[in-house]
Coordinates of C-alpha atoms and ligand atoms in Angstrom, one line a residue:
X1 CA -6.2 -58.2 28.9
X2 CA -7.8 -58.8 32.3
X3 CA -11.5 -58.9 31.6
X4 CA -14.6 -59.3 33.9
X5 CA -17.2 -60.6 32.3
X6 CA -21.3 -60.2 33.3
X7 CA -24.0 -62.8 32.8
X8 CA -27.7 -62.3 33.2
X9 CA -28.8 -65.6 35.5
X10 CA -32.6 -66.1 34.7
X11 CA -32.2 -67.9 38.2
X12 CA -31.4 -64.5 40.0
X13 CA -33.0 -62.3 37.2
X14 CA -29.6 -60.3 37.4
X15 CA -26.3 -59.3 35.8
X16 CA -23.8 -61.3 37.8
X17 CA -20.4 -61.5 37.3
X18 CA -19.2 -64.3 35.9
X19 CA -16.8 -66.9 37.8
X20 CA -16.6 -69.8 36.1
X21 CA -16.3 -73.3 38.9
X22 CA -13.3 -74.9 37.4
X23 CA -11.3 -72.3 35.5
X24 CA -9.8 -71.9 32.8
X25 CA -12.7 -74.7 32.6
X26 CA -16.0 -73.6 31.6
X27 CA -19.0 -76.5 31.0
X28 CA -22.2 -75.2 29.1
X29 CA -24.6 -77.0 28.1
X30 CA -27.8 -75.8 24.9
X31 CA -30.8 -77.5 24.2
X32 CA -30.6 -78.9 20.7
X33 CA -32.8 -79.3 18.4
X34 CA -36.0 -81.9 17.9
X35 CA -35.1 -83.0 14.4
X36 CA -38.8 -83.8 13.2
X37 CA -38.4 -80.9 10.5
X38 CA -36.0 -78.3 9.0
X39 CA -34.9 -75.9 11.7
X40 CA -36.5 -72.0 10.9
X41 CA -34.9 -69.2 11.3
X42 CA -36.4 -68.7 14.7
X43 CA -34.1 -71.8 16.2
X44 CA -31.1 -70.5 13.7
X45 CA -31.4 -67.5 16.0
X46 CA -30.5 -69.5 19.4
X47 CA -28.2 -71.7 18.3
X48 CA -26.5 -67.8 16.8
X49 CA -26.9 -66.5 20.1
X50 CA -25.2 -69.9 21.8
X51 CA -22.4 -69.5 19.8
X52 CA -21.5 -65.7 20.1
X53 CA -21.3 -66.9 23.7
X54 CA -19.2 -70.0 22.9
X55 CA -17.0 -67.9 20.5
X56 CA -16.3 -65.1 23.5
X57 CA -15.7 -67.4 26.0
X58 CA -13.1 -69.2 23.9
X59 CA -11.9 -65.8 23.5
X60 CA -11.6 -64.9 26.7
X61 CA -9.0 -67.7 27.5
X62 CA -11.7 -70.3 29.1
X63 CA -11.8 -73.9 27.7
X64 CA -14.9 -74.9 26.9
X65 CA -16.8 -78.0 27.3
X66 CA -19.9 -77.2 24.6
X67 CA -22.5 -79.7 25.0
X68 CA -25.8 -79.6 22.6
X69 CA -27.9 -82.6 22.1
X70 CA -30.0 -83.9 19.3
X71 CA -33.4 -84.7 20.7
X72 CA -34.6 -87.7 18.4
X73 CA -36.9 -89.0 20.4
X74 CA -39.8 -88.3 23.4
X75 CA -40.9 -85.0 22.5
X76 CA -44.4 -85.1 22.4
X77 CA -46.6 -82.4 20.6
X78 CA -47.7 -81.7 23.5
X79 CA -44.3 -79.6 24.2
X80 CA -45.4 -79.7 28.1
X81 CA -44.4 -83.6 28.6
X82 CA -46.7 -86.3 27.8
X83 CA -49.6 -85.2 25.7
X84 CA -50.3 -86.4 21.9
X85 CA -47.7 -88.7 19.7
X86 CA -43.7 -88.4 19.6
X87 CA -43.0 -86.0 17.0
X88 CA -40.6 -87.9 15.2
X89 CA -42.8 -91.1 15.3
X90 CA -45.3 -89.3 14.0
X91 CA -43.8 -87.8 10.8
X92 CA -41.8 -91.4 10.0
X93 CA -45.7 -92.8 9.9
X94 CA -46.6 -90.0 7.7
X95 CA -43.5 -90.0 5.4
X96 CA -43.7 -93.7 5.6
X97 CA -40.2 -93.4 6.7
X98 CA -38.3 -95.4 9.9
X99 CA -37.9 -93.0 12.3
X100 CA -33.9 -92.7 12.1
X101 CA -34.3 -92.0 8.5
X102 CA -36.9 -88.4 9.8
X103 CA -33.6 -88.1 12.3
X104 CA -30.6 -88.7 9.9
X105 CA -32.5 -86.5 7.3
X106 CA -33.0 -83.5 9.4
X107 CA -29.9 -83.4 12.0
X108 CA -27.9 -83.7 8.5
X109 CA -30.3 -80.7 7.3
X110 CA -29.5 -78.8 11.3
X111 CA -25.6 -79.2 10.5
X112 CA -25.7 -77.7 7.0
X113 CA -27.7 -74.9 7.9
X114 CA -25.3 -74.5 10.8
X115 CA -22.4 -74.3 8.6
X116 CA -23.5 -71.6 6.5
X117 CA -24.5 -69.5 8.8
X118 CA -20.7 -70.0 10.3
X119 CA -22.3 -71.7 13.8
X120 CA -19.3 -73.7 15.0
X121 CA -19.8 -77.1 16.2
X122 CA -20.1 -77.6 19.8
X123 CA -17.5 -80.7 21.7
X124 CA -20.4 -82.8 22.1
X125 CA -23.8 -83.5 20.6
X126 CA -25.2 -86.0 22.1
X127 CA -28.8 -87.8 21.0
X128 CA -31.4 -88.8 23.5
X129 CA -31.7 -92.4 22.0
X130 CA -27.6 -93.1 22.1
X131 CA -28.1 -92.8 25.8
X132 CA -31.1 -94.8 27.1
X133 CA -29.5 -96.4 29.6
X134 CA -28.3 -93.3 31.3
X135 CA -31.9 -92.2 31.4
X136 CA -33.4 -95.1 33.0
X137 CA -30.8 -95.0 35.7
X138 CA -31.9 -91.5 36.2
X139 CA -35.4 -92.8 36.4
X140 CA -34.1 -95.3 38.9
X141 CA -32.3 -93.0 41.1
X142 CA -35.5 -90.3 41.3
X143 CA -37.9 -93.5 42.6
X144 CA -35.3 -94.4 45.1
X145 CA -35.3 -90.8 46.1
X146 CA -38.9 -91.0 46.8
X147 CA -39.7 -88.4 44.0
X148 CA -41.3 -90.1 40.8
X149 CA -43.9 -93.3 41.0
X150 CA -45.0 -95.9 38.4
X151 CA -48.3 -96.6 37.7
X152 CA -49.2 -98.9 34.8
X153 CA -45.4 -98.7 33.3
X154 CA -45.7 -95.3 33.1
X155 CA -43.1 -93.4 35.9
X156 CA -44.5 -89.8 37.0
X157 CA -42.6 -86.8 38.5
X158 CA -44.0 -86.2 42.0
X159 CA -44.2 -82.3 41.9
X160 CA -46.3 -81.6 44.8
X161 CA -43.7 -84.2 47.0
X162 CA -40.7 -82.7 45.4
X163 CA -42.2 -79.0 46.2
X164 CA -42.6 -80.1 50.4
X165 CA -38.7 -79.6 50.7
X166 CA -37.8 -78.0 47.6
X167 CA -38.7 -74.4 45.5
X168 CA -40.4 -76.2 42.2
X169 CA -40.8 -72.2 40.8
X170 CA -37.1 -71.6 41.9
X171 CA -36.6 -70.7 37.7
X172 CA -40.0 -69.6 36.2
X173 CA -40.4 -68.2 39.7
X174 CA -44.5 -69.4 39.9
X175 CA -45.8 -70.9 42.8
X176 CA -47.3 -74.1 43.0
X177 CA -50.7 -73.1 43.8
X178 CA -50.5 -70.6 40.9
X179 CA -49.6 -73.1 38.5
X180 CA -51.8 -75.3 39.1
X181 CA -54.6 -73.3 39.1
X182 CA -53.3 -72.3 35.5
X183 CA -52.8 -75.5 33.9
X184 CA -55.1 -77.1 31.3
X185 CA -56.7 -80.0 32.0
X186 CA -55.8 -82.1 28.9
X187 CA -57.7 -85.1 30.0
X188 CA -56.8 -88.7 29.8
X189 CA -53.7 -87.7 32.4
X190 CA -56.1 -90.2 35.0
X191 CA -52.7 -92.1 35.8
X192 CA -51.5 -88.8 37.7
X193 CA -52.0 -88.1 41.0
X194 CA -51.0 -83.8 40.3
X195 CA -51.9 -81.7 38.0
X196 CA -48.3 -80.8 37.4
X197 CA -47.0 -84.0 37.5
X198 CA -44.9 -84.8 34.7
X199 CA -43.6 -88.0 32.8
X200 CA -40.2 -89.7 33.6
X201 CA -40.7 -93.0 31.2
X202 CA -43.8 -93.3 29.2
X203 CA -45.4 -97.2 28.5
X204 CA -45.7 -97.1 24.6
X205 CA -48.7 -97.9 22.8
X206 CA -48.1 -101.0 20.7
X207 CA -48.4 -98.5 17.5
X208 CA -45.5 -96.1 18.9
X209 CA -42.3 -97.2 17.0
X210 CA -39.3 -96.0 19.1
X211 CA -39.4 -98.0 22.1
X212 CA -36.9 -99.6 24.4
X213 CA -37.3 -102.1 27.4
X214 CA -37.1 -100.7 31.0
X215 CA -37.8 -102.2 34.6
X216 CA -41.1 -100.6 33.7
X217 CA -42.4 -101.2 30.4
X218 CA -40.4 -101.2 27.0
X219 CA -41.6 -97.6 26.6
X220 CA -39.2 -94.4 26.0
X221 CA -37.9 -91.4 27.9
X222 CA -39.8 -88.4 28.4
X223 CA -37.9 -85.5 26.3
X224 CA -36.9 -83.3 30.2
X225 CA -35.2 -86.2 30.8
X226 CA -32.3 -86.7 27.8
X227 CA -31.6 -83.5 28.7
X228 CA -30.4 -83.7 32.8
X229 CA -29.0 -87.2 31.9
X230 CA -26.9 -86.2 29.4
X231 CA -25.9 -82.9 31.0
X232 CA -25.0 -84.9 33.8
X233 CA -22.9 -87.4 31.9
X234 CA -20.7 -84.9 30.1
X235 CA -20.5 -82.0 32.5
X236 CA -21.3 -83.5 36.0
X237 CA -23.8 -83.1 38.6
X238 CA -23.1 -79.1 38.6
X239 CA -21.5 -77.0 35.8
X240 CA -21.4 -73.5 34.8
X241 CA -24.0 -72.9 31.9
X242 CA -26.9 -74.4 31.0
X243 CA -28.7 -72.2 28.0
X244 CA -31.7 -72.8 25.6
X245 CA -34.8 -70.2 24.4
X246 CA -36.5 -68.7 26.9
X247 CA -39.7 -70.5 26.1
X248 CA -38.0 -73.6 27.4
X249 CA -38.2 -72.0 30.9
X250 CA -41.2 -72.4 32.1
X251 CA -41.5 -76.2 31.8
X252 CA -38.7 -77.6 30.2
X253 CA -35.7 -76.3 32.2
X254 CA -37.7 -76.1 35.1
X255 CA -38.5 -79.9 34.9
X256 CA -35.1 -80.5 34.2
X257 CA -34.1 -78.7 37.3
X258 CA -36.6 -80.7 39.8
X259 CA -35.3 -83.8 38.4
X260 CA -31.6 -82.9 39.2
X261 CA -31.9 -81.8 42.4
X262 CA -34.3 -84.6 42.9
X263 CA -31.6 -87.3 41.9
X264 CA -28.4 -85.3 43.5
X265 CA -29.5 -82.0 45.6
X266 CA -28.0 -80.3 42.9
X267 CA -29.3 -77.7 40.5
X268 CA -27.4 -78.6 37.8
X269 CA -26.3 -75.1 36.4
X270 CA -24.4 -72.0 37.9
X271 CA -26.0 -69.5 35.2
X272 CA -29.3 -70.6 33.0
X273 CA -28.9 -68.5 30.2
X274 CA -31.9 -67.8 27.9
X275 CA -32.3 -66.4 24.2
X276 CA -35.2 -64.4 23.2
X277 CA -37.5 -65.3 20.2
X278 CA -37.4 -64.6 16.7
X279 CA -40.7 -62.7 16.2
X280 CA -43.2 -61.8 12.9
X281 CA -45.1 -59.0 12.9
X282 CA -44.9 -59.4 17.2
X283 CA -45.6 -62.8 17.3
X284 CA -42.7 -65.6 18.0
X285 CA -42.1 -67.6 14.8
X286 CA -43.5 -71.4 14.9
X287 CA -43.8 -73.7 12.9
X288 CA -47.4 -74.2 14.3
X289 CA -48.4 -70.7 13.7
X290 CA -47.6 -71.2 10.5
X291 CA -45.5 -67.8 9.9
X292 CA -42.0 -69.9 9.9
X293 CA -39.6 -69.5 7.1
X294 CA -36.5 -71.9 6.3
X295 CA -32.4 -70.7 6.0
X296 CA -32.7 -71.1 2.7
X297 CA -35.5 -69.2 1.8
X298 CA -34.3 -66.4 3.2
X299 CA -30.8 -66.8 1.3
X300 CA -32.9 -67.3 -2.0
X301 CA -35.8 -64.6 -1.4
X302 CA -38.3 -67.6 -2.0
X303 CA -41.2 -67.2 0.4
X304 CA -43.9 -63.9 0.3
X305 CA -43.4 -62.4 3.0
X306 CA -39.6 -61.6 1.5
X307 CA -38.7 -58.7 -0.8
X308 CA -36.0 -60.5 -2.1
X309 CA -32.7 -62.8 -1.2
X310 CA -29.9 -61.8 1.4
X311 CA -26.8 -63.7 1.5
X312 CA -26.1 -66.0 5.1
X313 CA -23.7 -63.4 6.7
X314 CA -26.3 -60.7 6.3
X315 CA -28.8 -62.6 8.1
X316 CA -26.0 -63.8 10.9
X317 CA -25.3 -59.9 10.9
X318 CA -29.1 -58.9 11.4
X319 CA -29.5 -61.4 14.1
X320 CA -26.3 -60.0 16.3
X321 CA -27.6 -56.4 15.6
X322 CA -30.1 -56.9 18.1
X323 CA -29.1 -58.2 22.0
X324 CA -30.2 -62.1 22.4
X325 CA -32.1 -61.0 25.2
X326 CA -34.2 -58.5 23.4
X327 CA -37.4 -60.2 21.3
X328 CA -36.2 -59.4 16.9
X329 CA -39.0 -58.9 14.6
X330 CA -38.3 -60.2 11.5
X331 CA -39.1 -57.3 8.6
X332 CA -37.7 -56.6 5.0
X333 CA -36.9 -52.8 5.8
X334 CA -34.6 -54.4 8.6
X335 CA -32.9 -56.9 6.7
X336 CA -32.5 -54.2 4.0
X337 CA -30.5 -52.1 6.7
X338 CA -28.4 -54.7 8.1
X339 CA -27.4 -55.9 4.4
X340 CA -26.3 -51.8 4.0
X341 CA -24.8 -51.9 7.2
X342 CA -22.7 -55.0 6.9
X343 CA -21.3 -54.1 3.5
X344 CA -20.2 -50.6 5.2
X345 CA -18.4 -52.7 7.8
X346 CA -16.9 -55.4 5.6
X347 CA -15.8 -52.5 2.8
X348 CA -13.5 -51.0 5.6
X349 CA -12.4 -54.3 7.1
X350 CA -11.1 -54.9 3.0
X351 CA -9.4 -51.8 3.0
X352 CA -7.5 -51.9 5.8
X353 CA -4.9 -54.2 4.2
X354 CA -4.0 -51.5 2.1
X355 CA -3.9 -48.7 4.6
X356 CA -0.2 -47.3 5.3
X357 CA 1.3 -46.7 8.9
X358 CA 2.8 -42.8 9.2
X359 CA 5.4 -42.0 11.9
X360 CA 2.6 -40.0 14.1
X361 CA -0.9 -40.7 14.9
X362 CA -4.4 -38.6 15.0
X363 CA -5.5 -41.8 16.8
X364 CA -5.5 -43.9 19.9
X365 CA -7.1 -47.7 19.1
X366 CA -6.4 -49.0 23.2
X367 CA -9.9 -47.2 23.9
X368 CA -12.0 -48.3 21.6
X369 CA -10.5 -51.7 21.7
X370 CA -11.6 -51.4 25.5
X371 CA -14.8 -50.2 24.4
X372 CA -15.4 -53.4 22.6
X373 CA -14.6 -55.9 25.5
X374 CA -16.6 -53.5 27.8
X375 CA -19.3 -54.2 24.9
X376 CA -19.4 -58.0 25.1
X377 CA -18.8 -58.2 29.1
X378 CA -22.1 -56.7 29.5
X379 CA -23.7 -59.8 29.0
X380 CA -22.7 -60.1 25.5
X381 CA -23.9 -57.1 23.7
X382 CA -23.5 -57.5 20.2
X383 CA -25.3 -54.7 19.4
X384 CA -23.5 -52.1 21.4
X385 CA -20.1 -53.7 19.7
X386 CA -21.5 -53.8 16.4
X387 CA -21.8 -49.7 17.2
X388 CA -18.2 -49.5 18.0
X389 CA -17.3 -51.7 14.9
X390 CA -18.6 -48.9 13.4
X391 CA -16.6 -46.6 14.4
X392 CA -13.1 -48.4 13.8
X393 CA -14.6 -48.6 9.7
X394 CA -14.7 -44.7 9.8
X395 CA -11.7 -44.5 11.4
X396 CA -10.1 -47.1 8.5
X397 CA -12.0 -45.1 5.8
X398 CA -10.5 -41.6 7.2
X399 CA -7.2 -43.0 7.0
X400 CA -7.7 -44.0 3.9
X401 CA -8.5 -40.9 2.5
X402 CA -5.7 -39.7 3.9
X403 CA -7.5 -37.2 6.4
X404 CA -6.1 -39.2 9.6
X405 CA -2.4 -40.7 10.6
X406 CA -2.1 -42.9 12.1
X407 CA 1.2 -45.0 13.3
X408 CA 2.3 -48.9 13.2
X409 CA 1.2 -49.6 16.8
X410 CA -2.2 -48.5 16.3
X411 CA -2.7 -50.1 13.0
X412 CA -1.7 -53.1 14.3
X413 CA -3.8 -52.6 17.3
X414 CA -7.0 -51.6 14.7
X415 CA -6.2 -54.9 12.5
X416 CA -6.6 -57.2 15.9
X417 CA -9.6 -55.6 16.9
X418 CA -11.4 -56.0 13.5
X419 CA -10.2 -59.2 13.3
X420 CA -11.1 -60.8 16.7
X421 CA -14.4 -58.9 16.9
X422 CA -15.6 -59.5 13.4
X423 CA -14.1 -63.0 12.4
X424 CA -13.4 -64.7 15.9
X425 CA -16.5 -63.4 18.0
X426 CA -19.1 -62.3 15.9
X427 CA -18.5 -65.2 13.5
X428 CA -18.7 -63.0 10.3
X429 CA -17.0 -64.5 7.6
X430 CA -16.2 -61.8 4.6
X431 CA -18.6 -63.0 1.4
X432 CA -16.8 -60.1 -0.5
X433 CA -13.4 -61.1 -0.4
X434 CA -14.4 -65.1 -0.5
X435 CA -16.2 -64.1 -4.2
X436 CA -13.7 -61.9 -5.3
X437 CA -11.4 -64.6 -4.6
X438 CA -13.0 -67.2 -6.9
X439 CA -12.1 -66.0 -10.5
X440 CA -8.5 -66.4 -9.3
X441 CA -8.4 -69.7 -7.8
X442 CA -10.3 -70.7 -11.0
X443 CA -7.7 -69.3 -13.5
X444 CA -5.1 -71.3 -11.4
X445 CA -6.7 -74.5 -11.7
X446 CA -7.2 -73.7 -15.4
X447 CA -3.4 -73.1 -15.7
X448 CA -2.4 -76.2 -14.1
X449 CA -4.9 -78.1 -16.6
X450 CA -2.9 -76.6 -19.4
X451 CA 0.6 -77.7 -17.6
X452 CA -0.9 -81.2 -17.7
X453 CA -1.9 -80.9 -21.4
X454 CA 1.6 -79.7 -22.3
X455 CA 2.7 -83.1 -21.0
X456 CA 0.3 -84.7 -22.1
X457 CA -1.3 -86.0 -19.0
X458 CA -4.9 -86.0 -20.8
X459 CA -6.0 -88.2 -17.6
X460 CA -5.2 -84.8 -15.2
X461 CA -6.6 -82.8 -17.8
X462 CA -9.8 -84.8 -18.4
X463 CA -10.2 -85.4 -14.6
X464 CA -9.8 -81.5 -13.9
X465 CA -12.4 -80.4 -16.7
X466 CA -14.9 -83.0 -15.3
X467 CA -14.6 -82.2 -11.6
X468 CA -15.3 -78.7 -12.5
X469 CA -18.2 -79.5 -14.6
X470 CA -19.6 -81.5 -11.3
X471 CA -19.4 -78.4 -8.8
X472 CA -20.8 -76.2 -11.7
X473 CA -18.0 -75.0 -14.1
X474 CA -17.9 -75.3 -17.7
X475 CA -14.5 -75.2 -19.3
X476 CA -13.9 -74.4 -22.9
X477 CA -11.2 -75.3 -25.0
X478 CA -10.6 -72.4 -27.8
X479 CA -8.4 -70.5 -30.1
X480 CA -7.4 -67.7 -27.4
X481 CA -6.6 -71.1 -24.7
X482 CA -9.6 -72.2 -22.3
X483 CA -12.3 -70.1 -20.5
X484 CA -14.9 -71.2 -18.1
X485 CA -17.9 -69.9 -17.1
X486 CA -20.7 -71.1 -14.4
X487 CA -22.9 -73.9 -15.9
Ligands
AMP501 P1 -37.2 -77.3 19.1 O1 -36.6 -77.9 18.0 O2 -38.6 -76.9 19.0 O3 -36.9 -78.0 20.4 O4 -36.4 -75.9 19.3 C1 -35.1 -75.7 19.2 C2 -34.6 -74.4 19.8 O5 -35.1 -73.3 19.1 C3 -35.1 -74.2 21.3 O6 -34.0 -73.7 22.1 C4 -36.2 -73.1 21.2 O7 -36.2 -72.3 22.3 C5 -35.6 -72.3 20.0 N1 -36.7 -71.6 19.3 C6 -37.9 -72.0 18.9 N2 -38.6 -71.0 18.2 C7 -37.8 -69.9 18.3 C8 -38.0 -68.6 17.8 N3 -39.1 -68.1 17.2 N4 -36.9 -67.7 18.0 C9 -35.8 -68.1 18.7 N5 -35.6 -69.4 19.1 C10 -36.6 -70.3 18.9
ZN502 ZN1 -33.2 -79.6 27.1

C-alpha cells in the first residue's frame, strides 16, 4: 500500500512530509543513554517512542540504519557542557568502582529493561569512549575551520564566531543576544572568551579517571561531541533522522548542530525529531527531582507513589496511549485504565483465532485498515490508532457472538491488521497467551523426563529436574506420576 508518511521537524516546527535521502534507505540516529544509573521510566518512555518510529518505518518498506549510542563518558552534571565532575567518574569514586564496571553494570541494566519492555535493538550502539579518536579529529577539523580555540588544553566552541556566518538558534530558535542574556554565570568558566561558549576537549584534573591523550592535553571529549562524531561515522555528514527528548534541544542538539556545520557546512539531520517528557504530578520526572521511579518498580508495585504492580506491556501500552509529542503524567487511575483497556484489546486479538468466516459479510476491514495507516502517517499517532484498534476488537467480539458475518477476505484482512498494528508496530507482545502457554510447555518437558526415565536415562532425567529447579520449578516424583509447581 502506497503510503505517505508526515514528520513533525522541530527544525521547521511543522508536519512535513516525509522523503527519506536515500530510499528505501532511511539513517536515524537517538541519543542514548548516560549509563551512570538505572534508566527511569521517564527515559523508558523515549527510547518507546524511538522505536514505535523504528518499528513503522521498517514497516513501511524503508531499511533502516538505527544508530543509538551509549554515552560512558563526558557528561558533566552540569548537563549544559562543562560544569561539575563526569557523572560516571563520579559514581565509580563513590562506589569505589572503575569506571567501566558503573558502565558495564548499568548499559547491561539499559538492555534488560529494554527487553522487557519489547524495545528492539537498534543496528548500532556505539559508546563515546570506543571512538576517541574520531572525536579528536572532529576537534581537529573545527580549529582548522577557525571555530573552536585551546586555551590551557582545554578546546572551546567559538559561538559568537560561528554565529557571524551562521544561525546558532536555527533549532531552539533563540537569538544570541537572548541567550546570553539568559545564561547563568556558573563561574570558574574564566578560560572562555563567550558566555555561550562551549567545551570541545576538556584538560582533566589529575583526580578525573577517564582520560585519554590528545594534541591538547590527555583530557576527554565533551559529551555534544560523541554524539556528531559518531553520527557522522555511521550515517555520514547528512542523514534523515536525528531524534532524542525534547529537553536535549536547547543545548545538546543545538551544540551538536554548530559543530557539524562548523566541521562540514552540513546540518547533519533532514528531520530532528523530539519526544516529550514523562511527567509527575506536572513536573518532568528526574532523577534530581527526586520523583523518578525504576521499570521494575513499576512491574512490582514497589515504590509509594504506586497502587500496586502492572505487568511491562501495560505500561508499553499506557506510554503509546498518549502521542510522543504530547507531555504524560504518570497517575495510578491512568495506569488502572490502560491495564483495562489493554486486556479489552488483547481478549479480542485471542479470540480471533477462533472466529469462523461465513460466505457474506456485514463488514468491510480495507477502511479501517486505511484508517490505521492514516493513524501512524500523521506523525506517528499511536493514540488515534490505539482508538481504531478499538474498534477492530468490537468488530471481533460482534462476530463472535455471532451478531456480525463476516467473509474469508475480510477476516483475513482483520487478522493482518491486528497483527501488524499490535505485534509489529506497537510492539505489544500478548502476556495472556505467553502465560496461558506455560503450564503446557511445562507438562511436555515433564513427559519427555518420564520418556527418559522409562529408558533409564537417569542423567536426562536428573539434568531436566535440576534445570527446572534453577529457573524456579519444583518437580515431584509421586504415586499419580510427577507434578511441579513454582518454587
Ligand atoms: P540521559 O541518560 O539523562 O542522557 O537521558 C536519556 C534520554 O532520556 C534522553 O533522550 C532524555 O531526553 C530522556 N529523558 C530524560 N528524562 C525524561 C523524562 N522524564 N521523560 C522522557 N524522556 C526523558
Ligand atoms: Zn546526543
Amino acid at each position: 500500500m502506497e503510503q505517505s508518511l508526515f514528520v513533525y521537524n522541530t527544525l521547521t516546527r511543522k508536519k512535513e512530509k516525509f522523503a527519506a535521502l536515500n530510499p528505501p534507505h532511511v539513517g536515524m540516529y537517538v541519543c542514548g543513554p548516560t549509563v551512570y544509573s538505572d534508566v527511569h521510566l521517564g527515559n523508558s518512555r523515549t527510547y518507546i517512542s524511538f522505536d514505535l518510529i523504528f518499528r513503522y518505518l521498517t514497516h513501511l518498506g524503508y531499511k533502516v540504519r538505527y544508530v543509538r549510542n551509549i554515552t560512558d563518558a563526558g557528561h558533566l552534571e552540569g548537563d549544559a557542557g562543562d560544569q561539575g565532575e563526569d557523572k560516571i567518574s563520579k559514581k565509580a569514586k563513590l562506589a569505589q568502582l572503575e569506571p567501566m564496571e558503573i558502565v558495564q553494570k548499568y548499559t547491561i541494566g539499559f538492555h534488560d529493561v529494554m527487553q522487557i519492555f519489547n524495545v528492539l535493538p537498534p543496528s548500532i550502539e556505539p559508546t563515546a569512549t570506543g571512538h576517541i579518536i574520531e572525536q579528536i579529529e572532529l576537534v581537529k577539523l573545527i580549529l582548522e575551520r577557525g571555530y573552536a580555540y585551546e586555551i590551557n588544553g582545554s578546546v572551546y566552541f567559538d559561538v559568537e564566531k560561528y554565529n557571524q556566518t551562521q544561525d546558532y538558534g536555527i533549532l531552539n530558535r533563540r537569538n544570541l543576544e537572548d541567550l546570553i542574556n539568559n545564561t547563568r554565570d556558573l563561574g570558574g568558566q574564566d578560560e572562555k572568551r563567550g558566555k555561550l561558549d562551549f567545551a570541545l576537549w576538556i584538560k582533566a584534573k589529575p583526580e578525573h579517571l577517564m582520560k585519554w591523550p590528545s594534541p591538547w592535553s590527555v583530557g576527554f571529549p565533551a559529551w555534544h561531541l560523541e554524539c556528531s562524531a559518531m553520527s557522522n561515522k555511521y550515517l555520514g555528514q547528512h542523514f534523515d533522522i536525528h531524534g532524542g527528548g525534547i529537553d536535549l534541544m536547547p543545548t545538546h542538539h543545538t551544540n551538536e548542530i554548530a559543530q557539524n556545520v562548523a566541521a562540514c557546512d552540513k546540518n547533519p539531520a533532514n528531520y530532528w525529531v523530539h519526544a516529550n517528557m514523562l511527567t509527575v504530578n506536572g513536573q518532568k520526572m528526574s532523577k534530581s527531582l527526586g520523583n523518578s521511579f525504576l521499570p521494575y518498580e513499576l512491574f512490582t508495585g514497589q515504590n509509594s507513589i504506586l497502587s500496586k504492580g502492572y505487568s511491562p506491556m501495560t505500561v508499553r501500552f499506557f506510554i503509546l496511549q498518549a502521542h510522543y509529542r504530547s507531555t504524560l503524567d504518570f497517575g495510578n487511575e491512568a495506569m488502572e485504565a490502560s491495564e483495562k483497556g489493554f486486556k479489552r484489546l488483547m481478549n479480542s486479538f485471542t479470540l480471533m483465532d477462533s472466529l469462523q468466516a461465513s460466505g457474506s459479510t456485514d463488514v468491510e476491514i480495507a477502511p479501517l485498515l486505511q484508517r490505521c495507516y492514516d493513524a501512524m502517517n500523521d506523525d506517528f499517532n499511536s493514540p488515534v490508532l490505539i482508538a481504531e484498534l478499538f474498534e477492530a476488537s468490537r468488530i471481533i467480539n460482534t462476530v463472535y457472538d455471532s451478531k456480525m458475518k463476516i467473509d474469508a477476505k475480510n477476516l483475513e484482512l482483520l487478522k493482518q491488521l491486528m497483527n501488524d498494528f499490535i505485534l509489529d508496530i506497537l510492539g505489544l507482545k500478548n502476556e495472556q497467551a505467553a502465560n496461558d502457554d506455560l503450564p503446557k510447555v511445562l507438562d511436555m518437558i515433564v513427559e519427555l523426563r518420564n520418556g527418559a526415565k522409562v529408558n533409564r536415562d537417569y542423567a536426562t532425567s536428573d539434568k531436566i529436574r535440576d534445570g527446572l529447579q534453577q529457573i524456579g520449578f519444583q518437580l515431584k516424583d509421586g504415586k499419580e506420576g510427577t507434578t511441579w509447581s513454582k518454587i
